[in-house]
PDB file of C-alpha atoms in Angstrom:
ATOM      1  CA  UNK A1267      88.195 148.895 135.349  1.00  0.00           C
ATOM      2  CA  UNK A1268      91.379 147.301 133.607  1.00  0.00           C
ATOM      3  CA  UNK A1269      90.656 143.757 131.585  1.00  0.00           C
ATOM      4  CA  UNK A1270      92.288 141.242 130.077  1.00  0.00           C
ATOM      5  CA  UNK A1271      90.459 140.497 126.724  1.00  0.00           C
ATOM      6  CA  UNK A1272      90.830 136.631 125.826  1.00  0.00           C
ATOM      7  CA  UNK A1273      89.253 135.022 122.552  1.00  0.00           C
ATOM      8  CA  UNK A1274      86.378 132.648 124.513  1.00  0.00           C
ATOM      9  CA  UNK A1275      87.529 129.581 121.978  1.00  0.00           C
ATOM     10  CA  UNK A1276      90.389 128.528 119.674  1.00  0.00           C
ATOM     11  CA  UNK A1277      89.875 124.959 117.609  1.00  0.00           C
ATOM     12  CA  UNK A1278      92.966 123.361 116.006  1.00  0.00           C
ATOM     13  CA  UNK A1279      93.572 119.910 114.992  1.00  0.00           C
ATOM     14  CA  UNK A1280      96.019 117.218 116.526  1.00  0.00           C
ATOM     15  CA  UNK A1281      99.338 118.156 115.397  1.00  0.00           C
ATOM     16  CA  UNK A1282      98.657 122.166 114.180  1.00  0.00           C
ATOM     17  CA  UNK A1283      99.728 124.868 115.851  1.00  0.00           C
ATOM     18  CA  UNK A1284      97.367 127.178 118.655  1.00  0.00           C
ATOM     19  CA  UNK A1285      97.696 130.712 119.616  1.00  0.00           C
ATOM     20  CA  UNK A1286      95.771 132.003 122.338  1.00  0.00           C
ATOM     21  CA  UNK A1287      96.076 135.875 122.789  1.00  0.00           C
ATOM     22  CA  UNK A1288      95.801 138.070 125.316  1.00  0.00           C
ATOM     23  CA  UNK A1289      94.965 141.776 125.497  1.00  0.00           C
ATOM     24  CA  UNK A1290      95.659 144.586 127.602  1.00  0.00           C
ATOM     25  CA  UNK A1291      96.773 148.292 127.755  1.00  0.00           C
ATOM     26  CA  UNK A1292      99.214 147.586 130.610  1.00  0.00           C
ATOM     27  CA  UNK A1293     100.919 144.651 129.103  1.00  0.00           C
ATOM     28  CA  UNK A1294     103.789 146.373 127.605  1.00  0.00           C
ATOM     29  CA  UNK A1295     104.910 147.366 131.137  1.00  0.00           C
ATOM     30  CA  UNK A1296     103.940 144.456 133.275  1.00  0.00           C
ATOM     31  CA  UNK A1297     104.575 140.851 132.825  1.00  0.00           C
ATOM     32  CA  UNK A1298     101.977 138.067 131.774  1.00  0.00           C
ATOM     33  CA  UNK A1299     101.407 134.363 132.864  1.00  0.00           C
ATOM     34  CA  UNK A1300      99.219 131.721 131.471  1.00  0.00           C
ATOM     35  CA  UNK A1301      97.541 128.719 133.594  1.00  0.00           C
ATOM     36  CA  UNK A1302      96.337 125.927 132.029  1.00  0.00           C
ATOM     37  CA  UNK A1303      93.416 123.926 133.709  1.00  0.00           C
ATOM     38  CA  UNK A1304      91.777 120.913 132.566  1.00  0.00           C
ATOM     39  CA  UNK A1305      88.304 120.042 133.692  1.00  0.00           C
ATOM     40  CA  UNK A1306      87.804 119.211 137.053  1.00  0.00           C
ATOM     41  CA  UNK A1307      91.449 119.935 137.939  1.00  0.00           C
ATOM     42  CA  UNK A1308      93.673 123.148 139.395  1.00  0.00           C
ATOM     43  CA  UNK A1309      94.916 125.359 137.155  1.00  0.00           C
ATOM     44  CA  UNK A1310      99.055 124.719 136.127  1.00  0.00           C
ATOM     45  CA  UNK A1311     101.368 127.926 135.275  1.00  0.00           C
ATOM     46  CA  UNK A1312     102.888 126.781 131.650  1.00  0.00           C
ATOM     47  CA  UNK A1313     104.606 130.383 130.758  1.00  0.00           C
ATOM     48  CA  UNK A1314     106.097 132.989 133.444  1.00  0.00           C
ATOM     49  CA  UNK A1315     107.153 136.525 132.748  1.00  0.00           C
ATOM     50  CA  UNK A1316     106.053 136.357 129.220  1.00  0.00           C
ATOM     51  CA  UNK A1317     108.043 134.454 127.758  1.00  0.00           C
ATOM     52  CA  UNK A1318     109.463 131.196 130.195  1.00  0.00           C
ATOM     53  CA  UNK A1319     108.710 128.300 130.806  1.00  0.00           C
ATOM     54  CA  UNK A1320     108.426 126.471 134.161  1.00  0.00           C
ATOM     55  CA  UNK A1321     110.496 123.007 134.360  1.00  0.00           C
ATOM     56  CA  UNK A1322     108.157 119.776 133.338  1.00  0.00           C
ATOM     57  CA  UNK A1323     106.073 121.927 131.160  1.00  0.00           C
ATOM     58  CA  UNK A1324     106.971 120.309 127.404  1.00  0.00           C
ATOM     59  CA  UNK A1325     109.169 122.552 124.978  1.00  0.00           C
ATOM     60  CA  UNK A1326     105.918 122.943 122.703  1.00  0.00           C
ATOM     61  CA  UNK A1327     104.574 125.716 124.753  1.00  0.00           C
ATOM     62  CA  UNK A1328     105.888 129.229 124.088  1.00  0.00           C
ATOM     63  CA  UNK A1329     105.151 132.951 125.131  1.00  0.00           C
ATOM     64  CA  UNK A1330     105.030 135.789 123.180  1.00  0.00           C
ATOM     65  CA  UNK A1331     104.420 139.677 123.878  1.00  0.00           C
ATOM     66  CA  UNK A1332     104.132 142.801 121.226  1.00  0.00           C
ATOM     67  CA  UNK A1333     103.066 145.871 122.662  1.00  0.00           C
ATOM     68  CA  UNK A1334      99.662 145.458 124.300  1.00  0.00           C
ATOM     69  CA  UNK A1335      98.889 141.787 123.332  1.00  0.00           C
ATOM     70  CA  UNK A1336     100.747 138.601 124.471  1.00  0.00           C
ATOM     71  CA  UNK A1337     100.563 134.836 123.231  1.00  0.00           C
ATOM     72  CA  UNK A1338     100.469 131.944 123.756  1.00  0.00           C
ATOM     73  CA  UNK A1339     101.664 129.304 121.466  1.00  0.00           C
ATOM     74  CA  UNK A1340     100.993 125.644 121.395  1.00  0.00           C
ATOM     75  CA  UNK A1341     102.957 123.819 118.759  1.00  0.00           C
ATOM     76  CA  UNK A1342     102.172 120.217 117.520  1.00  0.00           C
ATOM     77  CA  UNK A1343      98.840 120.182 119.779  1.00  0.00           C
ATOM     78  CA  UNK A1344      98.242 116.986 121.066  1.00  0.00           C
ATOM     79  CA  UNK A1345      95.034 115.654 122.652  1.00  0.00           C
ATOM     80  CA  UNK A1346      95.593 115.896 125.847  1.00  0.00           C
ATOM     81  CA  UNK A1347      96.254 119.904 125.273  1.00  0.00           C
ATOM     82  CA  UNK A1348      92.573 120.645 125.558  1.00  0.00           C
ATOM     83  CA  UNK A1349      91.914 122.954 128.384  1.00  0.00           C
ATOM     84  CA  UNK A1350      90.902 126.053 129.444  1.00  0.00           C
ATOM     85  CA  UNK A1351      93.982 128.657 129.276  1.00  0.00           C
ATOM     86  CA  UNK A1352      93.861 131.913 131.575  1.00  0.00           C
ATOM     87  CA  UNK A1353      96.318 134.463 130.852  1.00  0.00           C
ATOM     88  CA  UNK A1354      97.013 136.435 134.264  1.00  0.00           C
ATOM     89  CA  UNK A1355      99.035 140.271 134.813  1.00  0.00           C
ATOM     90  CA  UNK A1356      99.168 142.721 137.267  1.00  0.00           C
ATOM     91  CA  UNK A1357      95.812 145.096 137.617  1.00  0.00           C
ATOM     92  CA  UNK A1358      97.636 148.673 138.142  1.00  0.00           C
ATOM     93  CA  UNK A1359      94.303 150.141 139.100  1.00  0.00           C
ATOM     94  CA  UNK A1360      93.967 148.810 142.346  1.00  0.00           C
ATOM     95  CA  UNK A1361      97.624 147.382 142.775  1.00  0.00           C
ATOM     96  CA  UNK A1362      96.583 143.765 142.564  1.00  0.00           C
ATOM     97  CA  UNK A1363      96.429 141.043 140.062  1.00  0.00           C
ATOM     98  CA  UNK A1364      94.018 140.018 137.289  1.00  0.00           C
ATOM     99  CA  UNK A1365      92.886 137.210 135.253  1.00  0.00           C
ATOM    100  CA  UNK A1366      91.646 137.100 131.730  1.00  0.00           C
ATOM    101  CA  UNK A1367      88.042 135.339 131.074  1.00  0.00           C
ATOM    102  CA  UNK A1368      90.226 132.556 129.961  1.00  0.00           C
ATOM    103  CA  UNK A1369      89.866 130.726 126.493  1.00  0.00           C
ATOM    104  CA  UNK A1370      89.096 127.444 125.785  1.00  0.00           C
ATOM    105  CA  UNK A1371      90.895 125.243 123.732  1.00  0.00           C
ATOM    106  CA  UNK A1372      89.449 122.422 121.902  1.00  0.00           C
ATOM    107  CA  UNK A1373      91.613 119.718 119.651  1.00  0.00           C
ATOM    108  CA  UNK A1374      89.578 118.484 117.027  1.00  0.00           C
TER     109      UNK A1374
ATOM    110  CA  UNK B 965     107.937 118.380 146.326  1.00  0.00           C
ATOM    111  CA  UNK B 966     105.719 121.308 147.453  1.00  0.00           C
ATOM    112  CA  UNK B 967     102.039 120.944 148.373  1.00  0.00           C
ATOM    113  CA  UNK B 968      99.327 122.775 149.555  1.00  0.00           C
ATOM    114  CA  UNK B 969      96.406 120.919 150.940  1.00  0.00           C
ATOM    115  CA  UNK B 970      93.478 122.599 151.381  1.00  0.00           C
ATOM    116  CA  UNK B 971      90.623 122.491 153.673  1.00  0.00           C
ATOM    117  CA  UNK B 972      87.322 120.130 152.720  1.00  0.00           C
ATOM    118  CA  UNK B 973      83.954 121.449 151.307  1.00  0.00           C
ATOM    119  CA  UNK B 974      82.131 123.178 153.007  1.00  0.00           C
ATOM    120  CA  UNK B 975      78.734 124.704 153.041  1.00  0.00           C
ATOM    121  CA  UNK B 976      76.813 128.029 154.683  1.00  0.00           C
ATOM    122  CA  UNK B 977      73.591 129.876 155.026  1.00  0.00           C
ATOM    123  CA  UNK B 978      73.354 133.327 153.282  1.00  0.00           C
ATOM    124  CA  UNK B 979      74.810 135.932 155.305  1.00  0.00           C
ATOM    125  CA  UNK B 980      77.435 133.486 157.642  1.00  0.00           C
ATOM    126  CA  UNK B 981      81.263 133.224 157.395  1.00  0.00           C
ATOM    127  CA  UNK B 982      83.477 130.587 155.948  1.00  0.00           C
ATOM    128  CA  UNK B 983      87.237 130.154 156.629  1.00  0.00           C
ATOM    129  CA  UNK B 984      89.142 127.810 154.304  1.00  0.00           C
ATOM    130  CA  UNK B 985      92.593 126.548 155.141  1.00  0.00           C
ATOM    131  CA  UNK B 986      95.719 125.934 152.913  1.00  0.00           C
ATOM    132  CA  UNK B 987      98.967 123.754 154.814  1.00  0.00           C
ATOM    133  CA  UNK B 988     101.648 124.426 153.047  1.00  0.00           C
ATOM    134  CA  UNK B 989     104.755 121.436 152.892  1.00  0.00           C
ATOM    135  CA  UNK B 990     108.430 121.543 151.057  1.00  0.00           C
ATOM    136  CA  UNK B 991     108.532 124.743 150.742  1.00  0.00           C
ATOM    137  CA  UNK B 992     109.932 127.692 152.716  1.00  0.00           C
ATOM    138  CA  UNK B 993     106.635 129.001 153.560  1.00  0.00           C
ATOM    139  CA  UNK B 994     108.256 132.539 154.649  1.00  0.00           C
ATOM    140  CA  UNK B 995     109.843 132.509 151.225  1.00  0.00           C
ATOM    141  CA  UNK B 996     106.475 133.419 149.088  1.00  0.00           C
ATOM    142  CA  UNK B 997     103.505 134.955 148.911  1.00  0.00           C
ATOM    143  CA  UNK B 998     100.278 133.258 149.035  1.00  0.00           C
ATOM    144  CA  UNK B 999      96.978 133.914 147.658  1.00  0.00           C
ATOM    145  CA  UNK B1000      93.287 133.076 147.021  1.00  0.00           C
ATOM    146  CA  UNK B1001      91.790 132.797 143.486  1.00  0.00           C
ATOM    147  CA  UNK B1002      87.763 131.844 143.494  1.00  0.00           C
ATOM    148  CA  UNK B1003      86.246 130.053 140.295  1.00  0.00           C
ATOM    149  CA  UNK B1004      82.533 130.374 139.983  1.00  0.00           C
ATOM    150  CA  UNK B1005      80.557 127.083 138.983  1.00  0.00           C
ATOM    151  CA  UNK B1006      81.265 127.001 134.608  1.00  0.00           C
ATOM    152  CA  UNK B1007      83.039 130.711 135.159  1.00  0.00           C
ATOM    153  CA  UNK B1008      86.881 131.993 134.589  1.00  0.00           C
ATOM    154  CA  UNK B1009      89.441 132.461 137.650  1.00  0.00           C
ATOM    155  CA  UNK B1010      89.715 135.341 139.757  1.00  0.00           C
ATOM    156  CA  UNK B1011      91.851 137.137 142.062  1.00  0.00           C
ATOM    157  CA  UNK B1012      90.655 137.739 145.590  1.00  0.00           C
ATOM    158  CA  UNK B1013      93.975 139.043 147.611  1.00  0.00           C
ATOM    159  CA  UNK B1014      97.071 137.585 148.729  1.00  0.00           C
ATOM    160  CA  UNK B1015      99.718 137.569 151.720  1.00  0.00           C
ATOM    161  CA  UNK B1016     103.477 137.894 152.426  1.00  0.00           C
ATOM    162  CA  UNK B1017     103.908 136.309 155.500  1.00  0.00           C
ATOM    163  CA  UNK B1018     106.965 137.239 156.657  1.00  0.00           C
ATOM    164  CA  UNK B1019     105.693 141.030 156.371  1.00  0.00           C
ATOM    165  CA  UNK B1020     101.989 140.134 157.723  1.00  0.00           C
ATOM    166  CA  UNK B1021     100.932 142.233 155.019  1.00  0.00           C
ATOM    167  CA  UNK B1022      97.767 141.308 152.963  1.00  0.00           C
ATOM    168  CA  UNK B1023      95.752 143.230 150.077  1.00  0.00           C
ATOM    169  CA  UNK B1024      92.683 142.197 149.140  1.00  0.00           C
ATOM    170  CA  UNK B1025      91.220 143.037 145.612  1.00  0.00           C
ATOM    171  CA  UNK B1026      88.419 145.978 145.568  1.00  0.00           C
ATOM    172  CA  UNK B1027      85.619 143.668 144.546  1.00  0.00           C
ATOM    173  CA  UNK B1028      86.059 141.889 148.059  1.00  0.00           C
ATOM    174  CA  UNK B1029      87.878 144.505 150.364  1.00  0.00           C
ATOM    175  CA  UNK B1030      85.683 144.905 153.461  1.00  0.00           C
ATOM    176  CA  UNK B1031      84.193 140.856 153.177  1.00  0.00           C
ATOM    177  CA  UNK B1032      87.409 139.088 152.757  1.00  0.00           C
ATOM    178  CA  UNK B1033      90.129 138.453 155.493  1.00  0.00           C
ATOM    179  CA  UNK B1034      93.574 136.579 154.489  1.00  0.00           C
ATOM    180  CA  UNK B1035      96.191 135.835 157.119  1.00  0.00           C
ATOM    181  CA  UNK B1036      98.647 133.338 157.509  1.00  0.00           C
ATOM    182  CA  UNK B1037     100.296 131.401 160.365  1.00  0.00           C
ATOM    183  CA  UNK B1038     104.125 130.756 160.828  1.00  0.00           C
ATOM    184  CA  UNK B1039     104.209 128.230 162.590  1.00  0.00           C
ATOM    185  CA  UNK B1040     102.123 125.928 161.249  1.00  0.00           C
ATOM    186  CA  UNK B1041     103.089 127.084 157.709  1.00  0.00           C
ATOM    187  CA  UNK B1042      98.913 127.720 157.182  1.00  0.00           C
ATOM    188  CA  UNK B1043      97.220 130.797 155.144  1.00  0.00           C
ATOM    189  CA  UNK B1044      93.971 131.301 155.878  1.00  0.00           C
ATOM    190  CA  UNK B1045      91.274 133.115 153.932  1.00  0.00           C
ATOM    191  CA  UNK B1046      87.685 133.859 155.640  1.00  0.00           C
ATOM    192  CA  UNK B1047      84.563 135.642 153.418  1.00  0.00           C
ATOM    193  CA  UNK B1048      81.837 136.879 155.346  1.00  0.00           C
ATOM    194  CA  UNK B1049      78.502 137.996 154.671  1.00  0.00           C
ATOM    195  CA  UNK B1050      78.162 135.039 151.825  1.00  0.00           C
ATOM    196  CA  UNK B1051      75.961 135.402 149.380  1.00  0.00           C
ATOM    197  CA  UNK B1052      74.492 132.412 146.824  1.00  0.00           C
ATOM    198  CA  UNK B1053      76.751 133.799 143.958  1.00  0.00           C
ATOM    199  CA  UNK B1054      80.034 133.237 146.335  1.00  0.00           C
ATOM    200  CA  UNK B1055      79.409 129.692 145.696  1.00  0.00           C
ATOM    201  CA  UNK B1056      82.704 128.484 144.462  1.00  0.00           C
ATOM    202  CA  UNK B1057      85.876 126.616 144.519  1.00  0.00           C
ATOM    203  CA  UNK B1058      88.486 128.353 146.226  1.00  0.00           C
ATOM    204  CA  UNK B1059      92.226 128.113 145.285  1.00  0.00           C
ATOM    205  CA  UNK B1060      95.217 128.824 147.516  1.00  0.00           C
ATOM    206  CA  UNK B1061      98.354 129.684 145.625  1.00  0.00           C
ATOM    207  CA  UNK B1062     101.864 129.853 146.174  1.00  0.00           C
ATOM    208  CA  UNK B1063     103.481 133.221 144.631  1.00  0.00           C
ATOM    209  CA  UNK B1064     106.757 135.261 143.766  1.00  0.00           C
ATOM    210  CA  UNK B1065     106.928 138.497 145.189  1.00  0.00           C
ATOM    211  CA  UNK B1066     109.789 141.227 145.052  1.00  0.00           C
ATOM    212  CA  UNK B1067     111.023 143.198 147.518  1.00  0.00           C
ATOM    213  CA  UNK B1068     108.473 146.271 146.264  1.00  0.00           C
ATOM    214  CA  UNK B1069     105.442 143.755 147.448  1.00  0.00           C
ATOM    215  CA  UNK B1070     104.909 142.997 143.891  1.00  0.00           C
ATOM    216  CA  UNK B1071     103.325 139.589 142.788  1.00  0.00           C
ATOM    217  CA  UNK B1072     105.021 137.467 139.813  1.00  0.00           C
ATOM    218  CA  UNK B1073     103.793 133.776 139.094  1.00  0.00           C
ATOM    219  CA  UNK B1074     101.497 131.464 141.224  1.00  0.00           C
ATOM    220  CA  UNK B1075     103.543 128.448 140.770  1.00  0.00           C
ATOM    221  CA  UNK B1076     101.789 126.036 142.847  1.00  0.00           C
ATOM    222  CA  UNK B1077      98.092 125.706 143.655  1.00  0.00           C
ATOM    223  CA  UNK B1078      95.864 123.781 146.040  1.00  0.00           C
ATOM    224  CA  UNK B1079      93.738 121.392 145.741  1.00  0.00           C
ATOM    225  CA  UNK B1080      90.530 123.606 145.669  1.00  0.00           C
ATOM    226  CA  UNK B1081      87.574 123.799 148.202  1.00  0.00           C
ATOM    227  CA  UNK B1082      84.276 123.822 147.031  1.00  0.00           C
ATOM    228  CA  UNK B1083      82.000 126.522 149.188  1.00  0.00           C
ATOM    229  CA  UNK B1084      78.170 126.547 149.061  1.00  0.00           C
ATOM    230  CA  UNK B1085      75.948 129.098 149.776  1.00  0.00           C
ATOM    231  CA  UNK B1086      72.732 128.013 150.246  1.00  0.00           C
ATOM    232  CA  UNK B1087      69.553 128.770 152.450  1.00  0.00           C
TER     233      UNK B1087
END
């Protein structure tokens, strides 16, 4: 079955810049998303169609794609970054959608 | 500013039926697709199956097609999932989302999400 392959952790300190990237064979023909979700708390969308970025959601977050792997960037991490981030795509196997096993990001 | 409120917690034997709820308000709820995402207690999100309303057309992930029912009412601007035959590991909270789809049924961004509901299967 088609995955998503995520990194399970990324650790940067306050200020520093994150990536978070995301893996799949389909990626250079369908789009990618990425959710954010604290603990306790629904998941946010903080990049659409690869690369844009939903009003509210502060300029420091950026998406990236090259060929099968997209990213997400976090520049000038602050505390209240840390979260669990889930990058999302279509599945083409079954015509539906899919989630990566999501990667969790911890500010020093 | 758009909402979805979702149903409250609930909790069933092994081998029952839940249906969870999600109202949707400020939004055209004809407009968008909606879906269902489950997240397992300390596990990642996952896709379960979404609905266009306006086309009463739903598809349902493989993992969960024969045990998982989504439909959504008009006029009360409600989708509806239902999972039946629960087992202990469909313990979870469930999401409702609100999505993008094109005219080719295909799903972009969940934009907006529900609250969650937390299910429990337990004997």
């Amino acid at each position: 079955s088609y995955e998503l392959t995520q990194p399970p952790s990324v650790s940067v300190s306050p200020g520093q810049t994150a990536r978070i990237t995301c893996s799949g064979d389909a990626l250079p023909k369908e789009y990618a998303y990425w959710y954010q979700q604290k603990a306790g708390q629904a998941p946010v969308l903080v990049i659409y169609k690869d690369s844009e970025r939903p009003s509210g959601i502060p300029e420091r977050f950026s998406g990236s794609s090259s060929g099968t792997t997209v990213t997400l960037t976090i520049s000038g991490v602050q505390a209240e970054d840390e979260a669990d981030y889930y990058c999302q795509s279509a599945d083409y196997s079954d015509s539906s959608v899919i989630f990566g096993g999501g990667t969790k990001l911890t500010v020093l | 500013q758009v909402q979805l409120v979702q149903s409250g917690a609930e909790v069933r034997k092994p081998g029952s039926s839940v249906r969870v709820s999600c109202k949707a308000s400020g939004t055209i709820f004809t407009s968008y697709a909606f879906g269902w995402v489950r997240q397992a207690p300390g596990q990642g999100l996952e896709w379960m199956g979404g609905i266009i309303p306006i086309l009463d057309t739903a598809n349902y992930t493989q993992r969960f097609q024969g045990r998982v029912t989504i439909t959504a009412d008009e006029s009360t601007s409600t989708a509806y999932m239902e999972l039946s035959s629960l087992r202990s590991d469909d313990t979870a909270v469930y999401y409702c989302t609100r999505i993008f789809y094109d005219g080719s049924g295909y799903f972009y961004e969940m934009d907006y999400w529900g609250q969650g509901t937390l299910v429990t299967v337990s004997s």
